[in-house]
Short mmCIF file of C-alpha atoms in Angstrom, two decimals:
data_model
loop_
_atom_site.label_atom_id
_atom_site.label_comp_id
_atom_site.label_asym_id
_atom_site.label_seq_id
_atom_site.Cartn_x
_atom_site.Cartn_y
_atom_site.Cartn_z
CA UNK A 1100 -99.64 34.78 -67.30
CA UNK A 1101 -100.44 35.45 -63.19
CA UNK A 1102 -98.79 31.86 -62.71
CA UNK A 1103 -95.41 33.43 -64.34
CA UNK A 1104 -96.11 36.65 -62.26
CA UNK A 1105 -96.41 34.96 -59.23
CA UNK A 1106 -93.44 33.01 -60.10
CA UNK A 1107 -91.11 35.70 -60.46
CA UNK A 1108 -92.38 37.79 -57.37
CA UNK A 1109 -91.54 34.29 -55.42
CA UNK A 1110 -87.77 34.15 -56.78
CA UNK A 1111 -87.47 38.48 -56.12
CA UNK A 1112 -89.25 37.49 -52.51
CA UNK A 1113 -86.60 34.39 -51.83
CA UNK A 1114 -83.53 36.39 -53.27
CA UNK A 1115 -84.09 39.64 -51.02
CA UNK A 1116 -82.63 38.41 -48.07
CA UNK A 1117 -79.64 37.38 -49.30
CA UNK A 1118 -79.55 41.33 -51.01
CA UNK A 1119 -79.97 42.43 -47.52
CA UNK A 1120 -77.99 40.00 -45.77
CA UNK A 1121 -75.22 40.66 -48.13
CA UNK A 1122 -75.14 45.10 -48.06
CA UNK A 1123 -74.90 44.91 -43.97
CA UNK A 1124 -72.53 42.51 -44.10
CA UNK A 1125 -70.36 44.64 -46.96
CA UNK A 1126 -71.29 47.62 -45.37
CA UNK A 1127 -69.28 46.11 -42.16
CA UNK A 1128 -66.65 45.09 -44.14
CA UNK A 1129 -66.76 48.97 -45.62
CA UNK A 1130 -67.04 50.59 -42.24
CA UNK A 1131 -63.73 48.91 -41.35
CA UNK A 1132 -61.98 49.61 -44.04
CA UNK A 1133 -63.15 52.27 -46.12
CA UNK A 1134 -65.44 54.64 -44.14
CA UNK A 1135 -65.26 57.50 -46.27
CA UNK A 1136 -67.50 55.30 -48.83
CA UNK A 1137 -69.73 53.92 -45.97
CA UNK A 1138 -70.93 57.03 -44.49
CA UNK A 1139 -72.10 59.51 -46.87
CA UNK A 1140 -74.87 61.57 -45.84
CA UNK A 1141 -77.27 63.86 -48.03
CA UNK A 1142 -78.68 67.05 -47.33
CA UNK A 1143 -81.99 65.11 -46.67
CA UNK A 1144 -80.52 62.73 -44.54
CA UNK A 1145 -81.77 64.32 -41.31
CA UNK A 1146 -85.20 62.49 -42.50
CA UNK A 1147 -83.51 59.09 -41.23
CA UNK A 1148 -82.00 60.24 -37.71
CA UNK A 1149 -82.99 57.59 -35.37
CA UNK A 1150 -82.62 54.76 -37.86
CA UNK A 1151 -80.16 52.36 -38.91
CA UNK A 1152 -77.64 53.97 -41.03
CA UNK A 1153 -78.36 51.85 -44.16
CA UNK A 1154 -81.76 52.75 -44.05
CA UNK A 1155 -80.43 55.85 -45.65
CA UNK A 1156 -80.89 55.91 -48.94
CA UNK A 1157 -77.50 58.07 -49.72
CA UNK A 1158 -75.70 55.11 -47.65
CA UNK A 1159 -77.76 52.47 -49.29
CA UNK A 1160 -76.64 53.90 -52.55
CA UNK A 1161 -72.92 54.40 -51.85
CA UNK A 1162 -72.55 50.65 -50.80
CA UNK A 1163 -74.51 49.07 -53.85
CA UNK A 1164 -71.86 51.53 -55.69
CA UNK A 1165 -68.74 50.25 -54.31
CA UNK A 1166 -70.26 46.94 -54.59
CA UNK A 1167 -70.42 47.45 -58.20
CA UNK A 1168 -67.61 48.88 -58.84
CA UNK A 1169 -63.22 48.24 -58.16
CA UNK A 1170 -63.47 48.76 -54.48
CA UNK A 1171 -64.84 45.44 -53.55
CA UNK A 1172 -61.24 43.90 -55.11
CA UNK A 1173 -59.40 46.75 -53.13
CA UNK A 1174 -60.91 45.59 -49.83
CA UNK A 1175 -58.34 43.18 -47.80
CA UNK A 1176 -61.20 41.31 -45.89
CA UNK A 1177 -61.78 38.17 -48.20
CA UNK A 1178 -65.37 38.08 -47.73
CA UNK A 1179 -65.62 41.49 -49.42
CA UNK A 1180 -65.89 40.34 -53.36
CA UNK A 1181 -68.63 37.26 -52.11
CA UNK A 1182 -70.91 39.73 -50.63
CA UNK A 1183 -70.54 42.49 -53.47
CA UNK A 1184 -70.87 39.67 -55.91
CA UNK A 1185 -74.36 38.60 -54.16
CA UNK A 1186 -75.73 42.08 -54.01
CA UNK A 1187 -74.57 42.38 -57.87
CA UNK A 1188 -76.59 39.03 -58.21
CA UNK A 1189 -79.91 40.13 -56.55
CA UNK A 1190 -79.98 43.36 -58.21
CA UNK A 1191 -79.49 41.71 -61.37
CA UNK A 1192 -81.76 38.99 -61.15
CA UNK A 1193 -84.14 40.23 -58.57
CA UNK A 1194 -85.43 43.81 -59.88
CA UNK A 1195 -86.08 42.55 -63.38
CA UNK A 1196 -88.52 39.58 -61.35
CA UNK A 1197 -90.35 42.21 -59.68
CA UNK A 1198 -90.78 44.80 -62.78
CA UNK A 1199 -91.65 42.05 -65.40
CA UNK A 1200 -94.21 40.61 -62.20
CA UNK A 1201 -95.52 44.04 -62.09
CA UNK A 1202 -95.81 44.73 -65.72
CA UNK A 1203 -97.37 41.42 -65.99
CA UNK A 1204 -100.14 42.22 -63.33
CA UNK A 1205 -100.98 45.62 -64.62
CA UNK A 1206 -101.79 44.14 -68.21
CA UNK A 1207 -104.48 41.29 -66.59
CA UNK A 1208 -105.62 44.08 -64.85
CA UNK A 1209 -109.39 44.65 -65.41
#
């Protein structure tokens, strides 16, 4: 069972920089033409002055949305429905890897 754990956290390790390649390159795309959706700050948000703006959780979370949902067909740039297709990808297929890795290395735990 720790040879399928290990397998999965290798395919969430090799997929996550294509998820994070993919939101800063859709949160470009989003910046240009839909800022409204790229910028939205929380009322903890002061936590991450200083650091990249999709560091953010609140930002992090309205890009994966848009990603998810109509906007990424609304956007003109034609690069817009890859990259929200990726990051749909490596959410879908990545997350499950790490929590069934996880779940699988707290059960062999001793």
């Amino acid at each position: 069972m720790k040879l399928i754990a290990v397998l999965l956290i290798a395919v969430g390790v090799f997929i996550t920089p294509f998820y994070f390649y993919a939101l800063l390159q859709f949160r470009r795309i989003l910046l240009a033409e839909r800022p409204d959706l790229a910028e939205r700050r929380g009322s903890l948000s002061f936590f991450y002055t200083g650091m990249p703006r999709v560091a953010d959780p609140n930002v992090g979370a309205a890009v994966v949305g848009a990603a998810f949902g109509p906007v990424a067909r609304e956007l003109k740039d034609p690069s817009a429905a890859m990259h929200a297709r990726c990051i749909r990808l490596s959410l879908l297929v990545g997350v499950p890897a790490y929590i069934v890795a996880f779940a699988i290395l707290i059960a062999g735990a001793p």
